[in-house]
């Protein structure tokens, strides 16, 4: 499918927590133009794979290869952030630029943050506290933060969970143009939304099956999810 | 103004000024990172150092400082490196510090004359060396807050993302834990082990109701702490009350009044 070289490869990876593997036998190759959707039920291991990709979790078996100097932008689930923290939307977005050891924010970074904030239609709430905006707006702020460093790979964890229809439409409009510039890995439990955007879909339920989103109608994902756990 | 004629009152006010700077910056860090329990642990564990100092005969402030720093760093390391639950690590070190303090106090010959001073504090008895130590620490705290404002804010807000962005999140947390321990232990002489936590949490909670950014919460809580402490000293002087307890009571009244005002405003 991909025409470009791989930027990240997971080979026969097993990973989990507290001596118990949540996923096993995972082999995925992400290329510069990939748009991969990872779909599965709760507890199926989606977030575990994502943490392995981010380097936050070491595999118990197999290997992970990342291209040297690979820049990864990460959009976490909004439930993972502290909503009461006194930080403005603009400062959250600027956090994406604070990679390395920069202590201060430059004029160029501020300009880039403002552009992204406008693109994500957050201009009106840019100076508000992160806890004072809606869940959908928070998701978009997290996306802007992930995009600030101009990543080669954008990893999104359940990006549409708290989005209303407007926010989801905004995201769906943004993603195709973003996928022209960077590889995207999107984790979701919503098969329909992933199928509408991703080029390839990985079904995860402890083990994995990689399919093309075009072929998805011929597969029955529910059946896979049920049987894969039993096998 | 007649109050300012007394050297001990001038010393007390200077001490309160430095305490407010530490309270504004470090207290806000404690509150926004939900570390009030950790701060309580550090404060009480420092009693172990005071007990040791009485037994071996060295300056109690140095003993408190050593134990406070050791506890703060140990909590951070046990939590991040050894994966021990933070609240469990705090509870263990809190009791251990107190136990060491009680054991060495009981082993010390004679009566510990300044013990009550360390438990409840007395800002009117701070020495020049205490003021110099507080002043230097307050200046360092202020400098750190200006230079490392964003790294500290980002590590506090989202530690995982900060680590992904190659920030030394653990190092920043340990440095801040040491700064917290220094600030708390140097404030014990003024407000005491029992009451120091109020100066590092109540003004910040009040400021949190009226500010949106970390720096403004630091600034406003520092001002509230200063006003509360100065009024506490004035009240204590005129009504012959203990200064630390009066300050805590005043700050609590302001917190309650702020809550009621916001409630009434929202109902309007």
PDB file of N, CA and C in Angstrom, chain A residues 51 54 56 74 76 81-82 84-88 91-92 94-96 98-105 110 127-130 132 142 145-146, chain B residues 28 32-34 146-168 208 211-215 217:
ATOM      1  N   UNK A  51       1.051   3.232  23.486  1.00  0.00           N
ATOM      2  CA  UNK A  51       2.122   3.543  24.445  1.00  0.00           C
ATOM      3  C   UNK A  51       3.449   2.936  24.006  1.00  0.00           C
ATOM      4  N   UNK A  54       4.760   5.214  21.329  1.00  0.00           N
ATOM      5  CA  UNK A  54       5.280   6.474  21.885  1.00  0.00           C
ATOM      6  C   UNK A  54       6.580   6.275  22.663  1.00  0.00           C
ATOM      7  N   UNK A  56       6.608   4.852  25.643  1.00  0.00           N
ATOM      8  CA  UNK A  56       6.293   4.947  27.074  1.00  0.00           C
ATOM      9  C   UNK A  56       6.215   3.571  27.721  1.00  0.00           C
ATOM     10  N   UNK A  74       1.578  13.906  19.758  1.00  0.00           N
ATOM     11  CA  UNK A  74       0.642  13.020  20.454  1.00  0.00           C
ATOM     12  C   UNK A  74      -0.566  13.796  20.954  1.00  0.00           C
ATOM     13  N   UNK A  76      -3.517  13.125  23.404  1.00  0.00           N
ATOM     14  CA  UNK A  76      -4.070  12.166  24.369  1.00  0.00           C
ATOM     15  C   UNK A  76      -5.586  12.280  24.473  1.00  0.00           C
ATOM     16  N   UNK A  81      -5.991  14.676  31.045  1.00  0.00           N
ATOM     17  CA  UNK A  81      -5.385  15.945  31.457  1.00  0.00           C
ATOM     18  C   UNK A  81      -6.122  16.533  32.666  1.00  0.00           C
ATOM     19  N   UNK A  82      -5.405  17.373  33.407  1.00  0.00           N
ATOM     20  CA  UNK A  82      -5.949  17.995  34.613  1.00  0.00           C
ATOM     21  C   UNK A  82      -6.772  19.225  34.220  1.00  0.00           C
ATOM     22  N   UNK A  84      -8.478  21.218  36.007  1.00  0.00           N
ATOM     23  CA  UNK A  84      -8.494  22.335  36.963  1.00  0.00           C
ATOM     24  C   UNK A  84      -7.188  23.123  36.950  1.00  0.00           C
ATOM     25  N   UNK A  85      -6.237  22.674  36.176  1.00  0.00           N
ATOM     26  CA  UNK A  85      -4.926  23.340  36.181  1.00  0.00           C
ATOM     27  C   UNK A  85      -5.050  24.756  35.591  1.00  0.00           C
ATOM     28  N   UNK A  86      -4.414  25.756  36.237  1.00  0.00           N
ATOM     29  CA  UNK A  86      -4.526  27.133  35.725  1.00  0.00           C
ATOM     30  C   UNK A  86      -3.629  27.370  34.504  1.00  0.00           C
ATOM     31  N   UNK A  87      -4.102  26.937  33.360  1.00  0.00           N
ATOM     32  CA  UNK A  87      -3.318  27.120  32.130  1.00  0.00           C
ATOM     33  C   UNK A  87      -4.291  27.470  31.006  1.00  0.00           C
ATOM     34  N   UNK A  88      -3.911  28.449  30.190  1.00  0.00           N
ATOM     35  CA  UNK A  88      -4.804  28.885  29.123  1.00  0.00           C
ATOM     36  C   UNK A  88      -4.682  27.961  27.912  1.00  0.00           C
ATOM     37  N   UNK A  91      -1.511  28.620  26.027  1.00  0.00           N
ATOM     38  CA  UNK A  91      -0.308  28.040  26.643  1.00  0.00           C
ATOM     39  C   UNK A  91      -0.243  26.520  26.448  1.00  0.00           C
ATOM     40  N   UNK A  92      -1.414  25.882  26.431  1.00  0.00           N
ATOM     41  CA  UNK A  92      -1.429  24.433  26.168  1.00  0.00           C
ATOM     42  C   UNK A  92      -0.889  24.182  24.764  1.00  0.00           C
ATOM     43  N   UNK A  94       1.060  26.138  22.997  1.00  0.00           N
ATOM     44  CA  UNK A  94       2.494  26.488  22.962  1.00  0.00           C
ATOM     45  C   UNK A  94       3.367  25.388  23.574  1.00  0.00           C
ATOM     46  N   UNK A  95       2.779  24.577  24.433  1.00  0.00           N
ATOM     47  CA  UNK A  95       3.535  23.472  25.039  1.00  0.00           C
ATOM     48  C   UNK A  95       4.111  22.552  23.962  1.00  0.00           C
ATOM     49  N   UNK A  96       3.386  22.430  22.848  1.00  0.00           N
ATOM     50  CA  UNK A  96       3.848  21.574  21.754  1.00  0.00           C
ATOM     51  C   UNK A  96       5.160  22.034  21.157  1.00  0.00           C
ATOM     52  N   UNK A  98       7.509  23.399  22.992  1.00  0.00           N
ATOM     53  CA  UNK A  98       8.530  23.451  24.036  1.00  0.00           C
ATOM     54  C   UNK A  98       9.374  22.183  24.087  1.00  0.00           C
ATOM     55  N   UNK A  99       9.593  21.544  22.943  1.00  0.00           N
ATOM     56  CA  UNK A  99      10.422  20.347  22.953  1.00  0.00           C
ATOM     57  C   UNK A  99      11.881  20.745  23.172  1.00  0.00           C
ATOM     58  N   UNK A 100      12.701  19.774  23.568  1.00  0.00           N
ATOM     59  CA  UNK A 100      14.097  20.075  23.823  1.00  0.00           C
ATOM     60  C   UNK A 100      14.241  20.805  25.133  1.00  0.00           C
ATOM     61  N   UNK A 101      15.031  21.853  25.147  1.00  0.00           N
ATOM     62  CA  UNK A 101      15.284  22.534  26.414  1.00  0.00           C
ATOM     63  C   UNK A 101      15.036  24.037  26.313  1.00  0.00           C
ATOM     64  N   UNK A 102      14.008  24.411  25.544  1.00  0.00           N
ATOM     65  CA  UNK A 102      13.705  25.845  25.435  1.00  0.00           C
ATOM     66  C   UNK A 102      13.012  26.326  26.702  1.00  0.00           C
ATOM     67  N   UNK A 103      13.462  27.486  27.172  1.00  0.00           N
ATOM     68  CA  UNK A 103      12.870  28.029  28.394  1.00  0.00           C
ATOM     69  C   UNK A 103      11.803  29.076  28.094  1.00  0.00           C
ATOM     70  N   UNK A 104      11.946  29.740  26.956  1.00  0.00           N
ATOM     71  CA  UNK A 104      11.017  30.827  26.642  1.00  0.00           C
ATOM     72  C   UNK A 104      10.360  30.605  25.277  1.00  0.00           C
ATOM     73  N   UNK A 105       9.247  31.280  25.064  1.00  0.00           N
ATOM     74  CA  UNK A 105       8.522  31.145  23.805  1.00  0.00           C
ATOM     75  C   UNK A 105       8.869  32.305  22.887  1.00  0.00           C
ATOM     76  N   UNK A 110       4.692  31.849  18.803  1.00  0.00           N
ATOM     77  CA  UNK A 110       3.396  32.463  19.110  1.00  0.00           C
ATOM     78  C   UNK A 110       2.556  32.613  17.846  1.00  0.00           C
ATOM     79  N   UNK A 127      -7.707  32.516  25.316  1.00  0.00           N
ATOM     80  CA  UNK A 127      -7.190  32.971  26.607  1.00  0.00           C
ATOM     81  C   UNK A 127      -7.938  32.369  27.799  1.00  0.00           C
ATOM     82  N   UNK A 128      -8.891  31.508  27.509  1.00  0.00           N
ATOM     83  CA  UNK A 128      -9.641  30.883  28.617  1.00  0.00           C
ATOM     84  C   UNK A 128      -8.826  29.751  29.226  1.00  0.00           C
ATOM     85  N   UNK A 129      -9.181  29.427  30.483  1.00  0.00           N
ATOM     86  CA  UNK A 129      -8.555  28.301  31.161  1.00  0.00           C
ATOM     87  C   UNK A 129      -9.002  27.010  30.468  1.00  0.00           C
ATOM     88  N   UNK A 130      -8.105  26.019  30.402  1.00  0.00           N
ATOM     89  CA  UNK A 130      -8.406  24.779  29.677  1.00  0.00           C
ATOM     90  C   UNK A 130      -9.644  24.079  30.248  1.00  0.00           C
ATOM     91  N   UNK A 132     -12.277  25.562  31.309  1.00  0.00           N
ATOM     92  CA  UNK A 132     -13.496  26.362  31.087  1.00  0.00           C
ATOM     93  C   UNK A 132     -14.094  26.158  29.700  1.00  0.00           C
ATOM     94  N   UNK A 142      -5.782  20.000  22.143  1.00  0.00           N
ATOM     95  CA  UNK A 142      -4.762  18.942  22.237  1.00  0.00           C
ATOM     96  C   UNK A 142      -4.190  18.620  20.856  1.00  0.00           C
ATOM     97  N   UNK A 145      -1.767  21.333  19.937  1.00  0.00           N
ATOM     98  CA  UNK A 145      -0.502  21.132  20.654  1.00  0.00           C
ATOM     99  C   UNK A 145       0.349  20.079  19.951  1.00  0.00           C
ATOM    100  N   UNK A 146      -0.318  18.988  19.526  1.00  0.00           N
ATOM    101  CA  UNK A 146       0.416  17.911  18.854  1.00  0.00           C
ATOM    102  C   UNK A 146       1.010  18.391  17.528  1.00  0.00           C
TER     103      UNK A 146
ATOM    104  N   UNK B  28       1.624  27.735  45.403  1.00  0.00           N
ATOM    105  CA  UNK B  28       0.807  27.541  44.204  1.00  0.00           C
ATOM    106  C   UNK B  28       1.197  26.233  43.508  1.00  0.00           C
ATOM    107  N   UNK B  32      -1.588  23.407  42.805  1.00  0.00           N
ATOM    108  CA  UNK B  32      -1.986  22.986  41.450  1.00  0.00           C
ATOM    109  C   UNK B  32      -1.532  21.563  41.132  1.00  0.00           C
ATOM    110  N   UNK B  33      -0.474  21.107  41.803  1.00  0.00           N
ATOM    111  CA  UNK B  33      -0.049  19.711  41.595  1.00  0.00           C
ATOM    112  C   UNK B  33      -0.710  18.769  42.594  1.00  0.00           C
ATOM    113  N   UNK B  34      -1.650  19.296  43.360  1.00  0.00           N
ATOM    114  CA  UNK B  34      -2.382  18.501  44.365  1.00  0.00           C
ATOM    115  C   UNK B  34      -1.411  17.785  45.302  1.00  0.00           C
ATOM    116  N   UNK B 146      10.844  32.680  37.548  1.00  0.00           N
ATOM    117  CA  UNK B 146      10.908  33.495  36.328  1.00  0.00           C
ATOM    118  C   UNK B 146      11.578  32.701  35.191  1.00  0.00           C
ATOM    119  N   UNK B 147      12.717  32.098  35.476  1.00  0.00           N
ATOM    120  CA  UNK B 147      13.492  31.425  34.414  1.00  0.00           C
ATOM    121  C   UNK B 147      12.848  30.101  33.991  1.00  0.00           C
ATOM    122  N   UNK B 148      12.367  29.328  34.953  1.00  0.00           N
ATOM    123  CA  UNK B 148      11.848  27.990  34.624  1.00  0.00           C
ATOM    124  C   UNK B 148      10.320  27.932  34.694  1.00  0.00           C
ATOM    125  N   UNK B 149       9.684  29.071  34.484  1.00  0.00           N
ATOM    126  CA  UNK B 149       8.221  29.122  34.599  1.00  0.00           C
ATOM    127  C   UNK B 149       7.542  28.094  33.688  1.00  0.00           C
ATOM    128  N   UNK B 150       7.892  28.123  32.412  1.00  0.00           N
ATOM    129  CA  UNK B 150       7.206  27.232  31.459  1.00  0.00           C
ATOM    130  C   UNK B 150       7.526  25.747  31.679  1.00  0.00           C
ATOM    131  N   UNK B 151       8.798  25.373  31.833  1.00  0.00           N
ATOM    132  CA  UNK B 151       9.062  23.953  32.109  1.00  0.00           C
ATOM    133  C   UNK B 151       8.324  23.433  33.344  1.00  0.00           C
ATOM    134  N   UNK B 152       8.329  24.245  34.408  1.00  0.00           N
ATOM    135  CA  UNK B 152       7.659  23.808  35.643  1.00  0.00           C
ATOM    136  C   UNK B 152       6.150  23.705  35.400  1.00  0.00           C
ATOM    137  N   UNK B 153       5.588  24.690  34.697  1.00  0.00           N
ATOM    138  CA  UNK B 153       4.153  24.672  34.418  1.00  0.00           C
ATOM    139  C   UNK B 153       3.785  23.451  33.571  1.00  0.00           C
ATOM    140  N   UNK B 154       4.580  23.179  32.537  1.00  0.00           N
ATOM    141  CA  UNK B 154       4.237  22.084  31.627  1.00  0.00           C
ATOM    142  C   UNK B 154       4.433  20.717  32.277  1.00  0.00           C
ATOM    143  N   UNK B 155       5.498  20.549  33.060  1.00  0.00           N
ATOM    144  CA  UNK B 155       5.710  19.261  33.744  1.00  0.00           C
ATOM    145  C   UNK B 155       4.588  19.035  34.766  1.00  0.00           C
ATOM    146  N   UNK B 156       4.160  20.119  35.423  1.00  0.00           N
ATOM    147  CA  UNK B 156       3.085  19.999  36.405  1.00  0.00           C
ATOM    148  C   UNK B 156       1.751  19.685  35.729  1.00  0.00           C
ATOM    149  N   UNK B 157       1.522  20.297  34.584  1.00  0.00           N
ATOM    150  CA  UNK B 157       0.240  20.129  33.882  1.00  0.00           C
ATOM    151  C   UNK B 157       0.127  18.744  33.234  1.00  0.00           C
ATOM    152  N   UNK B 158       1.166  18.318  32.531  1.00  0.00           N
ATOM    153  CA  UNK B 158       1.090  17.059  31.788  1.00  0.00           C
ATOM    154  C   UNK B 158       2.488  16.442  31.734  1.00  0.00           C
ATOM    155  N   UNK B 159       2.791  15.689  32.767  1.00  0.00           N
ATOM    156  CA  UNK B 159       4.138  15.143  32.922  1.00  0.00           C
ATOM    157  C   UNK B 159       4.501  14.178  31.778  1.00  0.00           C
ATOM    158  N   UNK B 160       3.508  13.390  31.358  1.00  0.00           N
ATOM    159  CA  UNK B 160       3.791  12.415  30.304  1.00  0.00           C
ATOM    160  C   UNK B 160       4.176  13.113  29.002  1.00  0.00           C
ATOM    161  N   UNK B 161       3.406  14.158  28.656  1.00  0.00           N
ATOM    162  CA  UNK B 161       3.701  14.878  27.411  1.00  0.00           C
ATOM    163  C   UNK B 161       5.048  15.596  27.518  1.00  0.00           C
ATOM    164  N   UNK B 162       5.332  16.128  28.701  1.00  0.00           N
ATOM    165  CA  UNK B 162       6.621  16.812  28.903  1.00  0.00           C
ATOM    166  C   UNK B 162       7.778  15.830  28.708  1.00  0.00           C
ATOM    167  N   UNK B 163       7.595  14.597  29.196  1.00  0.00           N
ATOM    168  CA  UNK B 163       8.637  13.581  29.018  1.00  0.00           C
ATOM    169  C   UNK B 163       8.796  13.237  27.539  1.00  0.00           C
ATOM    170  N   UNK B 164       7.658  13.127  26.847  1.00  0.00           N
ATOM    171  CA  UNK B 164       7.717  12.828  25.406  1.00  0.00           C
ATOM    172  C   UNK B 164       8.440  13.930  24.639  1.00  0.00           C
ATOM    173  N   UNK B 165       8.341  15.162  25.155  1.00  0.00           N
ATOM    174  CA  UNK B 165       8.994  16.300  24.505  1.00  0.00           C
ATOM    175  C   UNK B 165      10.437  16.475  24.986  1.00  0.00           C
ATOM    176  N   UNK B 166      10.959  15.434  25.600  1.00  0.00           N
ATOM    177  CA  UNK B 166      12.365  15.400  26.048  1.00  0.00           C
ATOM    178  C   UNK B 166      12.679  16.419  27.140  1.00  0.00           C
ATOM    179  N   UNK B 167      11.680  16.764  27.952  1.00  0.00           N
ATOM    180  CA  UNK B 167      11.952  17.575  29.125  1.00  0.00           C
ATOM    181  C   UNK B 167      12.396  16.662  30.252  1.00  0.00           C
ATOM    182  N   UNK B 168      13.378  17.044  31.056  1.00  0.00           N
ATOM    183  CA  UNK B 168      13.783  16.195  32.190  1.00  0.00           C
ATOM    184  C   UNK B 168      12.753  16.293  33.312  1.00  0.00           C
ATOM    185  N   UNK B 208      -6.866  30.937  43.483  1.00  0.00           N
ATOM    186  CA  UNK B 208      -7.347  30.069  42.404  1.00  0.00           C
ATOM    187  C   UNK B 208      -8.769  30.395  41.976  1.00  0.00           C
ATOM    188  N   UNK B 211      -8.236  33.755  39.552  1.00  0.00           N
ATOM    189  CA  UNK B 211      -7.197  33.868  38.513  1.00  0.00           C
ATOM    190  C   UNK B 211      -7.335  32.737  37.499  1.00  0.00           C
ATOM    191  N   UNK B 212      -6.718  32.940  36.327  1.00  0.00           N
ATOM    192  CA  UNK B 212      -6.828  31.928  35.274  1.00  0.00           C
ATOM    193  C   UNK B 212      -5.479  31.325  34.894  1.00  0.00           C
ATOM    194  N   UNK B 213      -4.406  32.026  35.255  1.00  0.00           N
ATOM    195  CA  UNK B 213      -3.091  31.518  34.844  1.00  0.00           C
ATOM    196  C   UNK B 213      -2.244  31.224  36.071  1.00  0.00           C
ATOM    197  N   UNK B 214      -1.225  30.420  35.855  1.00  0.00           N
ATOM    198  CA  UNK B 214      -0.364  30.008  36.967  1.00  0.00           C
ATOM    199  C   UNK B 214       0.363  31.202  37.577  1.00  0.00           C
ATOM    200  N   UNK B 215       0.902  32.085  36.704  1.00  0.00           N
ATOM    201  CA  UNK B 215       1.680  33.217  37.236  1.00  0.00           C
ATOM    202  C   UNK B 215       0.792  34.168  38.036  1.00  0.00           C
ATOM    203  N   UNK B 217      -1.917  33.331  39.650  1.00  0.00           N
ATOM    204  CA  UNK B 217      -2.250  32.656  40.918  1.00  0.00           C
ATOM    205  C   UNK B 217      -1.085  32.776  41.895  1.00  0.00           C
TER     206      UNK B 217
END
